[in-house]
Amino acid sequence: MMMARVPSRGTDQFVLRFPEGMRERIKEQADQKGRSMNAEILTRLEEYEALDLGNDTLPAYVARLQDEIDRLRSTGIRLPNGLFYRVDDAATRRQRSVHEEVIQALESAYPAPVINEMDEVGFEWWGRISDAPPEQREHVLEEANADLKARGWSHEFWLEPEDEHGTPTLVLGIRRFGPLKERP
């Protein structure tokens, strides 16, 4: 007569039925890694639990990742795999999409000047430049651009040609590859 195996103290048992062929695949992979089947199954369960999928099932999680990869590819942005997975991990923890996480990281790294401050500075310098005699406007314009540079802005002032009333237009913009228009 065979005696029933008694479980160790402090362990829970769970009877599991494998789909056809799965037991053999798990046994083969466990053997390759030098583990018992039990250790292989527990390791996989712990890895699955560590994924922290939130409310997603694994197929839904994979589909969401694929959607994020497709969206990033469509924008032309290519992230190295290691970076993508780090961004995805951060996005998952913050309950954001990878796209939202990338945008948030870029917004944090490259904050825009406060629009009110920009308007205020523009009006201040416009007043000084327009009040300056025409022969001193270029000098005041240089002071204005030195002020913007001191503030750490990547913006620049320039004057557009005078209108029919003899009033130049002050422009505040970003010059990346030379002037947007020829200066007078």
PDB file of N, CA and C in Angstrom, residues 25-26 29 33 35 39-49:
ATOM      1  N   ARG A  25       6.790  21.113 -21.468  1.00  0.00           N
ATOM      2  CA  ARG A  25       7.563  22.334 -21.765  1.00  0.00           C
ATOM      3  C   ARG A  25       8.155  22.927 -20.484  1.00  0.00           C
ATOM      4  N   ILE A  26       7.364  22.966 -19.426  1.00  0.00           N
ATOM      5  CA  ILE A  26       7.864  23.511 -18.155  1.00  0.00           C
ATOM      6  C   ILE A  26       8.973  22.617 -17.606  1.00  0.00           C
ATOM      7  N   GLN A  29      12.172  23.281 -19.590  1.00  0.00           N
ATOM      8  CA  GLN A  29      12.794  24.562 -19.242  1.00  0.00           C
ATOM      9  C   GLN A  29      13.376  24.533 -17.831  1.00  0.00           C
ATOM     10  N   LYS A  33      17.430  25.010 -16.712  1.00  0.00           N
ATOM     11  CA  LYS A  33      17.868  26.005 -15.722  1.00  0.00           C
ATOM     12  C   LYS A  33      18.329  25.359 -14.425  1.00  0.00           C
ATOM     13  N   ARG A  35      16.532  23.552 -12.271  1.00  0.00           N
ATOM     14  CA  ARG A  35      15.553  23.717 -11.192  1.00  0.00           C
ATOM     15  C   ARG A  35      14.534  22.583 -11.233  1.00  0.00           C
ATOM     16  N   ALA A  39      10.047  24.821  -8.563  1.00  0.00           N
ATOM     17  CA  ALA A  39      10.827  26.057  -8.497  1.00  0.00           C
ATOM     18  C   ALA A  39      10.618  26.891  -9.768  1.00  0.00           C
ATOM     19  N   GLU A  40      10.535  26.232 -10.923  1.00  0.00           N
ATOM     20  CA  GLU A  40      10.311  26.933 -12.187  1.00  0.00           C
ATOM     21  C   GLU A  40       8.958  27.636 -12.186  1.00  0.00           C
ATOM     22  N   ILE A  41       7.935  26.931 -11.749  1.00  0.00           N
ATOM     23  CA  ILE A  41       6.578  27.514 -11.714  1.00  0.00           C
ATOM     24  C   ILE A  41       6.532  28.682 -10.729  1.00  0.00           C
ATOM     25  N   LEU A  42       7.128  28.509  -9.549  1.00  0.00           N
ATOM     26  CA  LEU A  42       7.126  29.597  -8.564  1.00  0.00           C
ATOM     27  C   LEU A  42       7.895  30.814  -9.072  1.00  0.00           C
ATOM     28  N   THR A  43       9.023  30.579  -9.745  1.00  0.00           N
ATOM     29  CA  THR A  43       9.808  31.680 -10.309  1.00  0.00           C
ATOM     30  C   THR A  43       8.985  32.445 -11.331  1.00  0.00           C
ATOM     31  N   ARG A  44       8.299  31.715 -12.198  1.00  0.00           N
ATOM     32  CA  ARG A  44       7.463  32.382 -13.208  1.00  0.00           C
ATOM     33  C   ARG A  44       6.316  33.149 -12.566  1.00  0.00           C
ATOM     34  N   LEU A  45       5.715  32.602 -11.548  1.00  0.00           N
ATOM     35  CA  LEU A  45       4.629  33.317 -10.860  1.00  0.00           C
ATOM     36  C   LEU A  45       5.147  34.598 -10.200  1.00  0.00           C
ATOM     37  N   GLU A  46       6.332  34.512  -9.597  1.00  0.00           N
ATOM     38  CA  GLU A  46       6.918  35.703  -8.981  1.00  0.00           C
ATOM     39  C   GLU A  46       7.257  36.759 -10.035  1.00  0.00           C
ATOM     40  N   GLU A  47       7.777  36.331 -11.195  1.00  0.00           N
ATOM     41  CA  GLU A  47       8.079  37.280 -12.273  1.00  0.00           C
ATOM     42  C   GLU A  47       6.801  37.934 -12.782  1.00  0.00           C
ATOM     43  N   TYR A  48       5.752  37.146 -12.906  1.00  0.00           N
ATOM     44  CA  TYR A  48       4.472  37.674 -13.373  1.00  0.00           C
ATOM     45  C   TYR A  48       3.941  38.698 -12.360  1.00  0.00           C
ATOM     46  N   GLU A  49       4.027  38.347 -11.098  1.00  0.00           N
ATOM     47  CA  GLU A  49       3.554  39.243 -10.044  1.00  0.00           C
ATOM     48  C   GLU A  49       4.371  40.536 -10.035  1.00  0.00           C
TER      49      GLU A  49
END
